[in-house]
Coordinates of C-alpha atoms and ligand atoms in Angstrom, one line a residue:
X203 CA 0.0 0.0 0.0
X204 CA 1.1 3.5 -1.1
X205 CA 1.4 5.6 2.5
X206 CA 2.5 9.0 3.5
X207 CA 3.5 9.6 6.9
X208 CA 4.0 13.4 8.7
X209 CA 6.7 14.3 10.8
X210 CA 9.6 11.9 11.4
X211 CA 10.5 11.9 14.6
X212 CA 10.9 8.7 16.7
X213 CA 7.1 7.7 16.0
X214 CA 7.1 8.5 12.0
X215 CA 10.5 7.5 11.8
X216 CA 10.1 3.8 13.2
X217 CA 6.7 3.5 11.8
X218 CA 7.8 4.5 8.2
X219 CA 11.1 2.0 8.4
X220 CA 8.9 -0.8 9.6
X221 CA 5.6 -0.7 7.4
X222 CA 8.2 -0.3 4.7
X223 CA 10.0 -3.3 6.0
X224 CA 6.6 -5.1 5.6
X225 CA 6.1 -4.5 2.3
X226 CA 4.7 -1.5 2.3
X227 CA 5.5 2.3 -0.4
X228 CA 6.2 4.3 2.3
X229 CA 7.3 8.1 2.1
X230 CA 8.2 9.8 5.8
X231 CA 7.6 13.8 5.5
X232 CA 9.1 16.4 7.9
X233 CA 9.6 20.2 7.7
X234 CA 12.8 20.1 9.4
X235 CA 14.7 20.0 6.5
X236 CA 17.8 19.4 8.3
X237 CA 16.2 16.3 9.4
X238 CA 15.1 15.1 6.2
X239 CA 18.7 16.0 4.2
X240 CA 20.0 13.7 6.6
X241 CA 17.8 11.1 6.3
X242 CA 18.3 11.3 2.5
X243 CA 22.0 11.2 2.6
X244 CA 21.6 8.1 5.1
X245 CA 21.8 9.8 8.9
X246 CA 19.4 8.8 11.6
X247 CA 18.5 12.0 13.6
X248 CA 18.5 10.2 16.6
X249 CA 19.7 7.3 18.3
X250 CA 17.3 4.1 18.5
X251 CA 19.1 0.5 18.1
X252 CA 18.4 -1.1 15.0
X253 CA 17.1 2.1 13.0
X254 CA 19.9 2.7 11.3
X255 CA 20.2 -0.3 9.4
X256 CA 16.2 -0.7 9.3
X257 CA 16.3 2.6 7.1
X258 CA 19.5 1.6 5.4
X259 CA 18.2 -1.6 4.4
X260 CA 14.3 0.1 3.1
X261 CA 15.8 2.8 1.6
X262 CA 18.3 0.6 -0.6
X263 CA 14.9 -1.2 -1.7
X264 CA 13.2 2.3 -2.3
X265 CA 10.3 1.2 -0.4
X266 CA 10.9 4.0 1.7
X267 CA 11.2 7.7 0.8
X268 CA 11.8 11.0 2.6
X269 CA 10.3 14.5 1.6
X270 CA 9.6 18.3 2.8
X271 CA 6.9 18.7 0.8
X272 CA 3.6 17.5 2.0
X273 CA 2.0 17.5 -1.2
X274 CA 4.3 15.3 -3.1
X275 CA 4.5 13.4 -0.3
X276 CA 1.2 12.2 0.4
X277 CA 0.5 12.3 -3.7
X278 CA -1.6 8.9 -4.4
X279 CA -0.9 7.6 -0.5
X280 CA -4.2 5.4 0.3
X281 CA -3.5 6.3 4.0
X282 CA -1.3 9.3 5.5
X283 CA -0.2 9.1 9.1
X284 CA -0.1 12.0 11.2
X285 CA 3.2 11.3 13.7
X286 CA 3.9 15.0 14.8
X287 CA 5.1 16.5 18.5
X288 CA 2.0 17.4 21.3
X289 CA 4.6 18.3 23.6
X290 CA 3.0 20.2 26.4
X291 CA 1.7 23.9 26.1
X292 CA 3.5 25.4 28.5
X293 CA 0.6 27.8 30.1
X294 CA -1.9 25.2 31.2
X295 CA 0.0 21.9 31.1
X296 CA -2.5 20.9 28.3
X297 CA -1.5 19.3 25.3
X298 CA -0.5 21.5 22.4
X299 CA -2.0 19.9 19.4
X300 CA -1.3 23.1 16.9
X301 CA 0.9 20.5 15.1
X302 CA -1.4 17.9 14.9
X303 CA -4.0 20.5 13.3
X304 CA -1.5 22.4 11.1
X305 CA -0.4 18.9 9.3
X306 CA -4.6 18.2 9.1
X307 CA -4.6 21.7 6.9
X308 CA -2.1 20.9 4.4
X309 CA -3.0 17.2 4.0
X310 CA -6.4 18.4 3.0
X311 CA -5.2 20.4 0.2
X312 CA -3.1 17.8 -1.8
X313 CA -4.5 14.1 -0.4
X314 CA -6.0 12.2 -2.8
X315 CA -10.3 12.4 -2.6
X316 CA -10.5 8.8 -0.9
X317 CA -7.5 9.1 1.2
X318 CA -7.6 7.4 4.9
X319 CA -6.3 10.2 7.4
X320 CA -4.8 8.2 10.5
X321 CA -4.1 10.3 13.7
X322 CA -0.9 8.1 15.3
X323 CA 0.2 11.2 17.7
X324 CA -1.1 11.2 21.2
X325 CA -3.9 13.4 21.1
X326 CA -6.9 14.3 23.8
X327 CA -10.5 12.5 23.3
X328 CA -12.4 13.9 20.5
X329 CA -9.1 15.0 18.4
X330 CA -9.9 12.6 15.4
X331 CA -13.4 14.7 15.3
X332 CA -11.5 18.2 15.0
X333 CA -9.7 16.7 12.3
X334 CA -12.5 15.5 10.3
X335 CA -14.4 19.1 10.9
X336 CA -11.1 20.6 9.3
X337 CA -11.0 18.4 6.5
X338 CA -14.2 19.1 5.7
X339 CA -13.8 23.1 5.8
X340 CA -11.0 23.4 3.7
X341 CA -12.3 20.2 1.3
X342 CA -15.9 20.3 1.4
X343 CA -15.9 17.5 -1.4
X344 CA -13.1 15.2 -0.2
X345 CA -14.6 11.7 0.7
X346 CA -11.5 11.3 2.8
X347 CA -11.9 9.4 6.6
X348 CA -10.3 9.8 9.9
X349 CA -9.2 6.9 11.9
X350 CA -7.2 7.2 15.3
X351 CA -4.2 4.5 15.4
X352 CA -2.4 5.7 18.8
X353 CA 1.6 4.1 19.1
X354 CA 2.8 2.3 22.0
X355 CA 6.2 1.8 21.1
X356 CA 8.8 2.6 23.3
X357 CA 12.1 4.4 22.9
X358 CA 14.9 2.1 23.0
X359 CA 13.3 -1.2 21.6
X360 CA 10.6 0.7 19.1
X361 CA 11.6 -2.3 16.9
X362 CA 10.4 -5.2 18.1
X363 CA 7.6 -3.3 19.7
X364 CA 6.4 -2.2 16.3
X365 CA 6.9 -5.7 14.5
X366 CA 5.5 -7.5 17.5
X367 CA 3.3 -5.2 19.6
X368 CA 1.1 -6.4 22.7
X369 CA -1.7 -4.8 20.6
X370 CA -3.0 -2.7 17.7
X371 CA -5.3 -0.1 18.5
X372 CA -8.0 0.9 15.6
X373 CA -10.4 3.6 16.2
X374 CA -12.6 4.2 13.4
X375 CA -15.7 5.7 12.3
X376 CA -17.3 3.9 9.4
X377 CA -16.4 0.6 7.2
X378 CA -14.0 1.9 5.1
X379 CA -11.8 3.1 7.8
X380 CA -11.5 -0.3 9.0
X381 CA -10.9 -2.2 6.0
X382 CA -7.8 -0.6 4.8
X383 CA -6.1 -0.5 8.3
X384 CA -7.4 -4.2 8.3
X385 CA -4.7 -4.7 5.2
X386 CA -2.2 -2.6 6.4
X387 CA -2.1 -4.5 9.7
X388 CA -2.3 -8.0 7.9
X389 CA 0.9 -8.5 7.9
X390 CA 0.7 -8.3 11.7
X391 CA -2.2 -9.8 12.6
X392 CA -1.4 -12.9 10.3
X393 CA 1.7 -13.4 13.0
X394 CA -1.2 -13.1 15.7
X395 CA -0.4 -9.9 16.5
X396 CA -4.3 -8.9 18.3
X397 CA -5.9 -5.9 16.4
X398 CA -8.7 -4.1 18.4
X399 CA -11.3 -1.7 16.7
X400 CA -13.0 0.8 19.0
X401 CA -14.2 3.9 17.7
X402 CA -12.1 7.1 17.6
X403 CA -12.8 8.1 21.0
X404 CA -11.8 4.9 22.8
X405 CA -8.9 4.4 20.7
X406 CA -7.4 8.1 22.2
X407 CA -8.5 7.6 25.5
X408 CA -7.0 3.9 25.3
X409 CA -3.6 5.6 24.6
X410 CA -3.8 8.1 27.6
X411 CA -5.1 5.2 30.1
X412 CA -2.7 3.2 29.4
X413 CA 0.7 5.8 29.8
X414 CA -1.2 6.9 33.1
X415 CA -1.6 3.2 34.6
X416 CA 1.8 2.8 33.7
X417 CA 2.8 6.0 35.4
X418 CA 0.8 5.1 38.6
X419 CA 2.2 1.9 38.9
X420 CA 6.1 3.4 39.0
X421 CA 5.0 5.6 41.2
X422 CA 3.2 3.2 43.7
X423 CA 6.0 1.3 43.6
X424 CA 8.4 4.5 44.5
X425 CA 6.5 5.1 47.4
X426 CA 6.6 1.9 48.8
X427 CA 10.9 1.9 48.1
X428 CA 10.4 5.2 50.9
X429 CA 8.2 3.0 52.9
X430 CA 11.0 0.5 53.0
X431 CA 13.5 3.0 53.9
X432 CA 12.2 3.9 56.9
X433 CA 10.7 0.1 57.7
X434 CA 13.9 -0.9 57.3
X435 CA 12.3 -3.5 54.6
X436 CA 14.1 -3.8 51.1
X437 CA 12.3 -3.0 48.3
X438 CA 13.7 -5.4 45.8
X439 CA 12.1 -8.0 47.7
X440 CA 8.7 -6.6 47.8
X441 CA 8.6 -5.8 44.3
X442 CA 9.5 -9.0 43.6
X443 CA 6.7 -10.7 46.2
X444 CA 4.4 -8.7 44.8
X445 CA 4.9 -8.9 41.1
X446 CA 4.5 -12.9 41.4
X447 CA 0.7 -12.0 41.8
X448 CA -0.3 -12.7 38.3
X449 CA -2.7 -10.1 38.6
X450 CA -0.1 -7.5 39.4
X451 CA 2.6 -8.7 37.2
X452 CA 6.2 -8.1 37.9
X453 CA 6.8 -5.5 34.7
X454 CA 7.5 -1.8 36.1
X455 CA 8.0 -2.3 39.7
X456 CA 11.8 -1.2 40.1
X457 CA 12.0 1.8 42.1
X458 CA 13.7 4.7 40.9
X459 CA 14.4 8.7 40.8
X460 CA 10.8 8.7 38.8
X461 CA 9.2 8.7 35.7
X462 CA 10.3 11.2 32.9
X463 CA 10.7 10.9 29.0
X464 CA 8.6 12.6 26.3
X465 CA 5.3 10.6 27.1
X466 CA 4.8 10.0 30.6
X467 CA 4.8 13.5 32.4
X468 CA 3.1 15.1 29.6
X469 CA 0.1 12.3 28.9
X470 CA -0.7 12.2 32.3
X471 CA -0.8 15.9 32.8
X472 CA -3.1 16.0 29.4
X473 CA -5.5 13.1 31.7
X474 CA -5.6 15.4 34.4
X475 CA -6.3 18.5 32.3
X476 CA -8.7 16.4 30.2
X477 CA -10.6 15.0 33.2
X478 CA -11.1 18.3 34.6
X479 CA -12.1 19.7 31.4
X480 CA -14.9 17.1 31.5
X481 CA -15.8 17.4 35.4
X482 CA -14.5 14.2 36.3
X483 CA -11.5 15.1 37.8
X484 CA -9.0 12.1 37.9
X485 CA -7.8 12.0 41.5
X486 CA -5.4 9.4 41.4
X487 CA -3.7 10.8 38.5
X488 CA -3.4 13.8 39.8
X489 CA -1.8 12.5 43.1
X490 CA 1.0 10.9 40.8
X491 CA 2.0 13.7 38.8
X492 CA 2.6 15.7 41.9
X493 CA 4.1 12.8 43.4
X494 CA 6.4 12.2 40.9
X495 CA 7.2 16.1 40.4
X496 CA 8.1 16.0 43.9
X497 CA 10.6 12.6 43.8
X498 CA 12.8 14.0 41.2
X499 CA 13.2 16.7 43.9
X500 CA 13.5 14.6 46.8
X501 CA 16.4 12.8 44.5
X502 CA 18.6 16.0 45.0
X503 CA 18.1 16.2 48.7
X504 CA 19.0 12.3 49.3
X505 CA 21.9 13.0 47.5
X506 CA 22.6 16.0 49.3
X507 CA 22.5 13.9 52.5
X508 CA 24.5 11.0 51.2
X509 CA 27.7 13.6 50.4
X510 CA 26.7 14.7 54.9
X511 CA 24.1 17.4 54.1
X512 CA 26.1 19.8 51.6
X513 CA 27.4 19.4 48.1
X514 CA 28.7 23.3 48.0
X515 CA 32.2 23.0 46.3
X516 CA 31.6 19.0 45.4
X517 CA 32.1 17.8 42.7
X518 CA 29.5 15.2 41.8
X519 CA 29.9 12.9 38.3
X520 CA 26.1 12.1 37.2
X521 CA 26.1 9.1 35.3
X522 CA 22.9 8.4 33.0
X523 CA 21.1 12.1 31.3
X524 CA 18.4 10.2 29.1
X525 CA 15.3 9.1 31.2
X526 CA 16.1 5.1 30.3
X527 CA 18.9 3.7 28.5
X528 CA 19.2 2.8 24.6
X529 CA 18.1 6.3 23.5
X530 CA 19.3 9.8 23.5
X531 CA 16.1 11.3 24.5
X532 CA 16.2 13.7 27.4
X533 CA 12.9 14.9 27.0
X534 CA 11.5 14.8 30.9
X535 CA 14.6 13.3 31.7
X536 CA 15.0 12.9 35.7
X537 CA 18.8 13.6 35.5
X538 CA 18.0 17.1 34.7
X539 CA 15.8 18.4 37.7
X540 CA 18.5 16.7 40.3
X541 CA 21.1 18.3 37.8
X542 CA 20.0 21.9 38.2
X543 CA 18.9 21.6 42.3
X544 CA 22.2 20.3 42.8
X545 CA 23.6 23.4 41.2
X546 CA 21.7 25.9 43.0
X547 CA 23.3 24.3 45.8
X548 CA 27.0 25.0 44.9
X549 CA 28.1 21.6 43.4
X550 CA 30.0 20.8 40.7
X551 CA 28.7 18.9 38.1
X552 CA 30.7 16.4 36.0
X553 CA 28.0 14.2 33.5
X554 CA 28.9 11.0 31.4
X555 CA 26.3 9.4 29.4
X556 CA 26.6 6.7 26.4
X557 CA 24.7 8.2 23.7
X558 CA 22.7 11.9 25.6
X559 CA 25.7 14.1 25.4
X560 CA 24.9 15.4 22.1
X561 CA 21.6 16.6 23.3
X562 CA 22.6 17.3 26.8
X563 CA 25.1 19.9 25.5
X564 CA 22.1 21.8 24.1
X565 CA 20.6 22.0 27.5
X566 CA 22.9 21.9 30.2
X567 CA 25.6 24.6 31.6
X568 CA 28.3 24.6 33.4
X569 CA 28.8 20.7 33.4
X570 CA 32.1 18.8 32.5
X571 CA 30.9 16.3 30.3
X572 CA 33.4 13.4 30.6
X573 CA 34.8 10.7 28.2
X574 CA 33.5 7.8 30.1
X575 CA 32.1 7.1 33.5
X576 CA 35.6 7.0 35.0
X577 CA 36.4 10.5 33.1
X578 CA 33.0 11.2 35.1
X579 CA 34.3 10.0 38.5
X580 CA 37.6 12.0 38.3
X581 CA 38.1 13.4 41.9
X582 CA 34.8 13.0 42.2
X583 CA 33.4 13.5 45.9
X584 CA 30.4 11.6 44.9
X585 CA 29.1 9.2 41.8
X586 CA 25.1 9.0 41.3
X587 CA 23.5 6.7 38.4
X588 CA 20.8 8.2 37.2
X589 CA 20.0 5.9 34.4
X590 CA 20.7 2.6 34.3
X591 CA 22.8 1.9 30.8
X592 CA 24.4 -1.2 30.3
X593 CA 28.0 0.2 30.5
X594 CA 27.1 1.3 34.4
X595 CA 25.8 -2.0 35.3
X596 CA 29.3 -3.8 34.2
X597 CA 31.3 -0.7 35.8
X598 CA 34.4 -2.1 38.1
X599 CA 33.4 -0.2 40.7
X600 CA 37.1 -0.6 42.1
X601 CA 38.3 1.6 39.4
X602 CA 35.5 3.9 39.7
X603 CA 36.5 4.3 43.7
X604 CA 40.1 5.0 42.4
X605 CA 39.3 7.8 40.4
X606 CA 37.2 9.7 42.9
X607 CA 38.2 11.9 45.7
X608 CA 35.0 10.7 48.0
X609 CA 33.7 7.2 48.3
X610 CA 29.8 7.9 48.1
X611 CA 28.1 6.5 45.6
X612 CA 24.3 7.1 45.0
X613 CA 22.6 4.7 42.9
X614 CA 19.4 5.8 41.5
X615 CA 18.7 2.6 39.9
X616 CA 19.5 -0.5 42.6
X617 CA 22.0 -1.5 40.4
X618 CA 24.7 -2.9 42.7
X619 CA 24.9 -4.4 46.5
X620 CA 25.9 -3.0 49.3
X621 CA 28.7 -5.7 49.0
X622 CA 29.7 -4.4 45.6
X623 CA 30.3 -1.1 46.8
X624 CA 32.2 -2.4 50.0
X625 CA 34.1 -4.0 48.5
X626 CA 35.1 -1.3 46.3
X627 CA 35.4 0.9 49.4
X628 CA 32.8 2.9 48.5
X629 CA 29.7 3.8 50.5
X630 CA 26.7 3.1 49.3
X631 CA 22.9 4.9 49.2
X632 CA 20.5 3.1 47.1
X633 CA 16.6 3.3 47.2
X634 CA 14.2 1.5 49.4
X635 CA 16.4 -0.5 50.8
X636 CA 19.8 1.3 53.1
X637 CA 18.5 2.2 56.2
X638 CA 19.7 -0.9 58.6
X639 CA 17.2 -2.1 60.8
X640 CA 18.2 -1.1 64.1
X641 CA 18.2 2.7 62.6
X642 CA 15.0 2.5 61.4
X643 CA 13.2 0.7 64.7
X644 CA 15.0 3.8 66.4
X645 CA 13.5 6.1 64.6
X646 CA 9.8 4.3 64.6
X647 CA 10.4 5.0 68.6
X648 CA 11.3 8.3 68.3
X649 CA 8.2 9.4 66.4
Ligands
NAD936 P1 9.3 14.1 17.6 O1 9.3 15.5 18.2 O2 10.5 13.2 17.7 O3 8.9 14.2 16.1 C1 7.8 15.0 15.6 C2 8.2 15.4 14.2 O4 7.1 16.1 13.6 C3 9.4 16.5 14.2 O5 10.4 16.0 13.4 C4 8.8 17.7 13.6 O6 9.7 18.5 12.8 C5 7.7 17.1 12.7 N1 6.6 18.1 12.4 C6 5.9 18.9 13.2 N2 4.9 19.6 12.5 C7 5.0 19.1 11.2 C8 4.2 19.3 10.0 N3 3.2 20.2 10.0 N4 4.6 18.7 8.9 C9 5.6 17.8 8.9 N5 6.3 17.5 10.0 C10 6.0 18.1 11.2 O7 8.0 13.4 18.3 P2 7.8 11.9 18.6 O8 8.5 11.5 19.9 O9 8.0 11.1 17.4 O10 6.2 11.9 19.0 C11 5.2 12.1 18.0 C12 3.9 11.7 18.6 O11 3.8 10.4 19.0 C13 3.6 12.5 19.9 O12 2.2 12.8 20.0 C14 4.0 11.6 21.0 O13 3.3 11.8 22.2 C15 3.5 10.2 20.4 N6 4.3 9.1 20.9 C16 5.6 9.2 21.2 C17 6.3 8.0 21.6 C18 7.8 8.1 21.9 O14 8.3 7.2 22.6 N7 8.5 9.1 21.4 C19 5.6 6.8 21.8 C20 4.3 6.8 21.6 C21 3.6 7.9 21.1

């Protein structure tokens, strides 16, 4: 099938490369030319494993294309994805969907009459509606159709999550709509990949729901890792106990310095926003955002009490700037917001990170960024992992201890023991799980 898709970012990008690697005509459109002379002359924009040779590999077979020009581009395409940013408008916290509705405009002037408009950006209930209402206005006589296909992928394995998703998600609005994302999918489906229809509405609320479960469940389990702290309980072993509940599941129950990235803290914001829009405020959502706001900040101060209560004049090597490792993203990232309160406190900041300094350099200041996490560590008075990469999880922590001044090392992610770091001659602060028992049972009797 001949299929156009707007705005190449992670989403158009990976969707493009992979309905092309099914079989599929695909052409991926952007107006970042920048973006797009790269991808022609064989770049990826960003970092996402496997991508690379994905587009290499589609583009050698010209099955897929790249173009500025939305009207070329989506020339003769039977459907044309929308894939562009709804990053968060930053007076109200709701979701800016100008994008979404600018690409909507100029797909109506050049898509072909029967055309099958799919929405794949996240976008609030009752988007896929606007859209239609715009395609009408500016082409009253277009028979085109709107369907809402909402992407689950994520970041750092948006491979195999596109060629074998948990699910598809088809909202639609009349037969049509479902018959050609029926073939598109086939492919998919035919490896018994499940393909849902709902209508529109469902199929963008199904998006939102599921980010904002997600979101509560990392943070649930973050609170509990505080609970343990002070209970003198380790949270590795609750998680586990209760993740063997088949009802609860063991998936997203590690504790950490909280949820970031370019979905999470701006879908469940849109919920919230959304909800109250609607009257139905969404409580529990609600309670997780500010939660989570607050964790990134309560990350800074445990640090601050791991180096005894001041980090003025320390130097402190932050290891991890993405929000999860295998991507460069930093959109949301935690490492920022314990980056910049560690600042305003006087320290020093020296960063490593395996594929984020490109980006990072765009957004931090006044930060060494280092050759490696060693570099990093370079009489360092403290190390903190922020994100847990690969690289950190095989550090030798003895030769990370021998290039630091200090011997604290913070680690954000559980990632090593307390006889690791010991061993090493470091001290160690990790989450839920530090505070021995006798300290804690002191500190019960206290209160
Ligand atoms: P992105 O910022 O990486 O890419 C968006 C692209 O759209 C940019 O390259 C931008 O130049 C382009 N663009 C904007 N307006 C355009 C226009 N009028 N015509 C052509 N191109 C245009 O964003 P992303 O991370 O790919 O996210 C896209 C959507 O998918 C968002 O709604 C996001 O919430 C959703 N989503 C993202 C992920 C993820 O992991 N990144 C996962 C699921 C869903």
């Amino acid at each position: 099938m001949k299929i156009a898709i707007i705005g190449s970012g992670y989403v158009g990008l990976v969707t493009g490369a992979c309905l092309a690697d099914i079989g599929h005509d695909v052409t991926c459109i952007d107006i970042d030319e920048e973006k797009i002379a790269m991808l022609v002359s064989g770049q990826i924009p960003f970092y996402e494993p496997g991508l690379e040779a994905l587009v290499m590999k589609t583009s050698a077979e010209n099955t897929l294309k790249f173009s500025t020009d939305v009207a070329t581009g989506v020339k003769g395409a039977e459907i044309i994805f929308i894939a562009v940013g709804t990053p968060p408008r930053r007076s109200d916290g709701h979701v800016d969907i100008s994008a979404v509705y600018s690409a909507a405009r100029q797909v109506s002037k050049s898509a072909d009459k029967s055309a099958l408009i799919v929405s794949k950006s996240t976008v609030p209930v009752g988007t896929s509606d606007e859209i239609e209402r715009i395609i009408r206005e500016e082409s009253p006589h277009a028979r085109v159709s709107i369907a809402s296909n909402p992407e689950f992928l994520r970041e750092g394995c948006a491979i195999a999550d596109f060629q074998q998703p948990d699910r598809i998600i088809i909202g639609v609005a009349e037969d049509n709509a479902r018959r050609v994302m029926s073939k598109l999918y086939q492919p998919l489906a035919a490896k018994g990949v499940p393909v849902l229809f709902t209508s529109r509405r469902d199929a963008e609320l199904i998006k939102y729901a599921a980010n904002a479960f997600l979101a509560v469940k990392i943070t649930f389990i973050n609170e509990i890792a505080d609970l343990c702290e002070a209970t003198g309980a380790d949270v590795a072993f609750v998680s586990k106990g209760i993740g063997l509940d088949s009802r609860i599941g063991s998936k997203f129950l590690q504790a950490g310095p909280g949820f970031g990235g370019s979905c999470f803290p701006k879908d469940t914001t849109a919920l919230v926003k959304t909800a109250q829009d609607f009257g139905r405020p969404l409580r529990l959502i609600e309670t997780t955002v500010s939660v989570n706001d607050q964790r990134k900040r309560n990350m800074a101060r445990k640090i601050i009490a791991a180096c005894g209560g001041s980090v003025r004049k320390k130097t402190i090597a932050i290891l991890g700037l993405t929000f999860k490792p295998n991507t460069d993203d930093l959109r949301g990232a935690p490492s920022l917001d314990i980056i910049s309160a560690l600042q305003d406190q006087g320290a020093i900041i020296q960063v490593f990170d395996p594929k984020g300094m490109d980006i990072a350099k765009t957004l931090l200041s006044d930060v060494t960024f280092s050759r490696d996490p060693y570099d990093a560590a370079h009489k360092a008075d403290a190390v903190v992992i922020v994100t847990e990469w690969d690289i950190f999880c095989k550090m030798d922590l003895g030769k990370l201890r021998a290039a630091m001044s200090g011997d604290t090392l913070v680690d954000l992610r559980n990632i090593f023991s307390a006889a690791d770091a010991t061993r090493a001659g470091l001290q160690l602060t990790g989450l839920g799980r530090q505070i021995p028992l006798a300290t804690a049972k002191a500190t019960r009797v206290a209160a």
